[in-house]
Coordinates of C-alpha atoms in Angstrom, one line a residue:
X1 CA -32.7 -47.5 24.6
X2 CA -31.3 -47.0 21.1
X3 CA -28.0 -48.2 20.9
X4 CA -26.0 -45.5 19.5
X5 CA -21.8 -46.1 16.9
X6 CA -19.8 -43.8 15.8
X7 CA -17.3 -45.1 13.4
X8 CA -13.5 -44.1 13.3
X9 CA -10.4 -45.4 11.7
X10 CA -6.9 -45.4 12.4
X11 CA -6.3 -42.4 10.2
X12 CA -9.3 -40.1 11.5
X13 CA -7.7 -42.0 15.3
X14 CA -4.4 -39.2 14.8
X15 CA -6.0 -36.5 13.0
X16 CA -8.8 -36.5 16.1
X17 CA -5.9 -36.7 18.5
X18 CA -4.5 -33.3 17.2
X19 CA -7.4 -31.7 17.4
X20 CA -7.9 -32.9 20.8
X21 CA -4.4 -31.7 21.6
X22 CA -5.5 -28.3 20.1
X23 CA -9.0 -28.1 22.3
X24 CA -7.0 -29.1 25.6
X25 CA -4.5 -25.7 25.2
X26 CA -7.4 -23.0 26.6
X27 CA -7.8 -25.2 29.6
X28 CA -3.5 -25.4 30.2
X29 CA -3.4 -22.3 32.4
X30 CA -5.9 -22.8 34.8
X31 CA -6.5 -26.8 34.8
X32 CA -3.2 -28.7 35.7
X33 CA -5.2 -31.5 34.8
X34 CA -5.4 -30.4 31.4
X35 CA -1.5 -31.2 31.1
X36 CA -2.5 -34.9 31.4
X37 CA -4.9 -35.1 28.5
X38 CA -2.9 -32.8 26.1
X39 CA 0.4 -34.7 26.6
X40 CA -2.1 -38.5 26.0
X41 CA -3.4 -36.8 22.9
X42 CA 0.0 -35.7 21.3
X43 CA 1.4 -38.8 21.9
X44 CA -1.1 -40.5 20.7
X45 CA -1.3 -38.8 17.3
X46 CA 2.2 -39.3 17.6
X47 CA 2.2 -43.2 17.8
X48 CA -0.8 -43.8 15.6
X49 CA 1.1 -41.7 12.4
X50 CA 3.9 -44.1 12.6
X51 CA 1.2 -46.9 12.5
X52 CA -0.1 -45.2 9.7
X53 CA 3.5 -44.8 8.3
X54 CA 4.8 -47.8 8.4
X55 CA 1.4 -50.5 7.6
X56 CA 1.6 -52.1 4.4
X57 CA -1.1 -53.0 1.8
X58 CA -1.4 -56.2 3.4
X59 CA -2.6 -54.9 7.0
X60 CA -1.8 -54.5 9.8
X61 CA 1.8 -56.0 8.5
X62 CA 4.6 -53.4 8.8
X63 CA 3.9 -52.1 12.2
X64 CA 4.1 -55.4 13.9
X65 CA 6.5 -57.1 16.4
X66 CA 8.9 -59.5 14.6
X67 CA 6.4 -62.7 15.6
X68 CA 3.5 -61.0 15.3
X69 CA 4.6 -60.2 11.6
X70 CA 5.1 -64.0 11.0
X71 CA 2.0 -65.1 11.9
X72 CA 0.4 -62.8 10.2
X73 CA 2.2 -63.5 6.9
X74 CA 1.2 -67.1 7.9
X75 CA -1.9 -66.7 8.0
X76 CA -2.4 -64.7 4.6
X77 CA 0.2 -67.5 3.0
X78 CA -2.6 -70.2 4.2
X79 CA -5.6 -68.1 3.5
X80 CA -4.9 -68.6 -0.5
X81 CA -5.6 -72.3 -0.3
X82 CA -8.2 -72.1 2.7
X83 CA -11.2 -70.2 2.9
X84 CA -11.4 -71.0 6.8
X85 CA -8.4 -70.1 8.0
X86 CA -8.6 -68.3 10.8
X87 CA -6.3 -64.6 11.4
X88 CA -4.1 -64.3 14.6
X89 CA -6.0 -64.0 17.6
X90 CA -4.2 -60.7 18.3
X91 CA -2.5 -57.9 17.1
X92 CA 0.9 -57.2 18.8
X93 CA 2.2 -53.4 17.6
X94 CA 5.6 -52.4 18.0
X95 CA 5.8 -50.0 20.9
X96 CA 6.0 -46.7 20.5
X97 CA 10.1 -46.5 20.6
X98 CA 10.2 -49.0 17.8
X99 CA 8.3 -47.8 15.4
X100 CA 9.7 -44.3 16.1
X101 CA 13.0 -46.3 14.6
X102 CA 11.1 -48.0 12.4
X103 CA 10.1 -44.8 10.4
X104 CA 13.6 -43.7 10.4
X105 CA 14.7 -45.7 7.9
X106 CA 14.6 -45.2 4.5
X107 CA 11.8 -46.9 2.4
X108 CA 9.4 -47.0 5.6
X109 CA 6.4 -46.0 4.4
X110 CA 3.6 -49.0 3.8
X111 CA 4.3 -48.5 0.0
X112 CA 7.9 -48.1 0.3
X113 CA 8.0 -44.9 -1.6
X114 CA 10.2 -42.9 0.4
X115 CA 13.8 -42.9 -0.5
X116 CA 14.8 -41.1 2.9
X117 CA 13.3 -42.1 6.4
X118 CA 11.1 -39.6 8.6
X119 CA 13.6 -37.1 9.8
X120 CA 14.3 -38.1 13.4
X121 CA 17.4 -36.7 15.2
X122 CA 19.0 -38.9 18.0
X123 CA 18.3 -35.7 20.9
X124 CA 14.7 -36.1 19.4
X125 CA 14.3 -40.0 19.3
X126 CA 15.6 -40.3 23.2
X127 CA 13.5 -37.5 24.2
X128 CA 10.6 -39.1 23.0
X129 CA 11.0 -42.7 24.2
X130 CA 11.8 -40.5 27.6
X131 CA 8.2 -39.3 27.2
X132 CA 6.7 -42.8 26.8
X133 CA 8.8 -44.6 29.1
X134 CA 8.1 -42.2 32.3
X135 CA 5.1 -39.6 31.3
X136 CA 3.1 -41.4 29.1
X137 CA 3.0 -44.7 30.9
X138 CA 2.7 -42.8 34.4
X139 CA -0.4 -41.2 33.1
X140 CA -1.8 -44.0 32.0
X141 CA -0.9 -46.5 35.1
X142 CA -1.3 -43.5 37.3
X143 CA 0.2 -45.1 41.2
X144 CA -1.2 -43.8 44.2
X145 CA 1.4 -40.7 44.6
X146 CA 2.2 -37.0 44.0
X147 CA 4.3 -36.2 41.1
X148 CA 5.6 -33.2 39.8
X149 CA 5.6 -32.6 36.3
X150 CA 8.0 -29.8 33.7
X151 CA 5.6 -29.0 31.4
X152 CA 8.2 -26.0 30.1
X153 CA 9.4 -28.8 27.4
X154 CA 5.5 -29.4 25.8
X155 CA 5.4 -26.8 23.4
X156 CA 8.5 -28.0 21.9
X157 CA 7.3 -31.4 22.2
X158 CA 4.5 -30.6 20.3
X159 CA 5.9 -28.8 17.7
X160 CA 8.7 -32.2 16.9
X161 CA 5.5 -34.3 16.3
X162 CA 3.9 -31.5 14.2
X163 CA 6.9 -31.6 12.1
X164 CA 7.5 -35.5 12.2
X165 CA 2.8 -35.7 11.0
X166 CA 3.8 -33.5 8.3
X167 CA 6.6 -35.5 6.5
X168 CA 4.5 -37.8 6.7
X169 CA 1.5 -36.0 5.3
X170 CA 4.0 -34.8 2.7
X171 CA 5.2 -38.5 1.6
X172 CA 1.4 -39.5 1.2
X173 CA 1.2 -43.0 2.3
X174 CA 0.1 -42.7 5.9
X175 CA -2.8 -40.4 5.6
X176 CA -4.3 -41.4 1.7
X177 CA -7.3 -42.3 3.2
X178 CA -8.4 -39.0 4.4
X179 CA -9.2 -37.8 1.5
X180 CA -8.1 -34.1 0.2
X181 CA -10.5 -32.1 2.4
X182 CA -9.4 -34.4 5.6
X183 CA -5.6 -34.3 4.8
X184 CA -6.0 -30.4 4.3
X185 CA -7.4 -30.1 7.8
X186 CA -4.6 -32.0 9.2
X187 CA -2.5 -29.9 7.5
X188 CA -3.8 -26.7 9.3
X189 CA -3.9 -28.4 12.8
X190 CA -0.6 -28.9 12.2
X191 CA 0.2 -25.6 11.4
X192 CA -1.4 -24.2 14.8
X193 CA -0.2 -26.7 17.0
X194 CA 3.3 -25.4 15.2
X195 CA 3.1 -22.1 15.7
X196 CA 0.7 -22.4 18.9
X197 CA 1.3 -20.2 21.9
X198 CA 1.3 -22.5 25.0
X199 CA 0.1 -20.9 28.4
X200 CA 1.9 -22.2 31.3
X201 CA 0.5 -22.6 34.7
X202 CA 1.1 -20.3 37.6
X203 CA 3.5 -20.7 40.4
X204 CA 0.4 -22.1 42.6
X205 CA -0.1 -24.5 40.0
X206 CA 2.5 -26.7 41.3

């Protein structure tokens, strides 16, 4: 058997996740299981921009837990004067409500070149720690149980993290590594999922 890579970054991780959110739409009416993997893939895109956003030259510092951020500083600080030092043994990133806070402020992007934060209103910022807290983390630690779902909200969902991926496409630190032909197709995705019609699912649907 040959073994087979394919080879990603965290960059290409968001811009994959939008499409994804953009393949998952056709399937909305008729698959309420669809809901699920549309929802995962918006969210993702969602976290890993701010990931993007926020990560300095000296990676993965800037997106890090306060400790986390300490050792790794450590680590590099050591590393001058120690060809053997060894990294953290882990990564620990912020969770998905602190880095949403994180890119709100001003100066937030990796290179600090951004003299206002990612526009984030306070409706917005609760509504989308409500979505990690209790859909996000349901989905993925589904428990043995029925749940109903309002999926009414997505579309508007999705069009708060189009608009939040393209400040951030527009302040240019978070997606530089695409390149122009990738950050132009970003660009588009996020103008569909924007101005995307959502179908929503029949009354047998639930």
């Amino acid at each position: 058997m040959v073994n087979a890579w394919i080879r990603t970054d965290e960059t290409e991780d968001v811009a994959g996740s939008i499409r994804h959110a953009l393949r998952m739409v056709p399937f909305l009416a008729d698959d309420p299981q669809a809901w699920k993997w549309a929802m995962l893939a918006l969210h993702s895109a969602l976290q890993g921009a701010c990931v993007c956003h926020l990560t300095t030259t000296a990676a993965p510092v800037g997106a890090l837990t306060k400790q986390n951020t300490g050792e790794w500083l450590d680590f590099f600080e050591r590393q001058r004067t120690d060809p053997a030092a060894q990294p953290p043994s882990k990564t620990h990133l912020l969770n998905l409500p602190d880095l949403l806070k994180a890119v709100c402020k001003a100066h937030s992007a990796g290179d600090r070149s951004n003299a206002a934060g990612v526009a984030i209103s306070g409706a917005e910022l609760a509504w989308l720690k409500r979505i990690h807290g209790e859909v996000r983390n349901q989905f993925i630690h589904f428990e043995p149980m029925g749940w109903s779902i309002e999926v009414s909200g997505v579309p508007d969902l999705a069009r708060v993290i189009a608009r939040i991926l393209t400040e951030m496409l527009e302040i240019g630190w978070a997606f530089r590594h695409l390149g122009d032909q990738g950050r132009a197709a970003l660009r588009r995705d996020l103008e569909e999922l924007t101005a995307l019609e959502w179908p929503m699912p029949g009354p047998e649907a639930a």
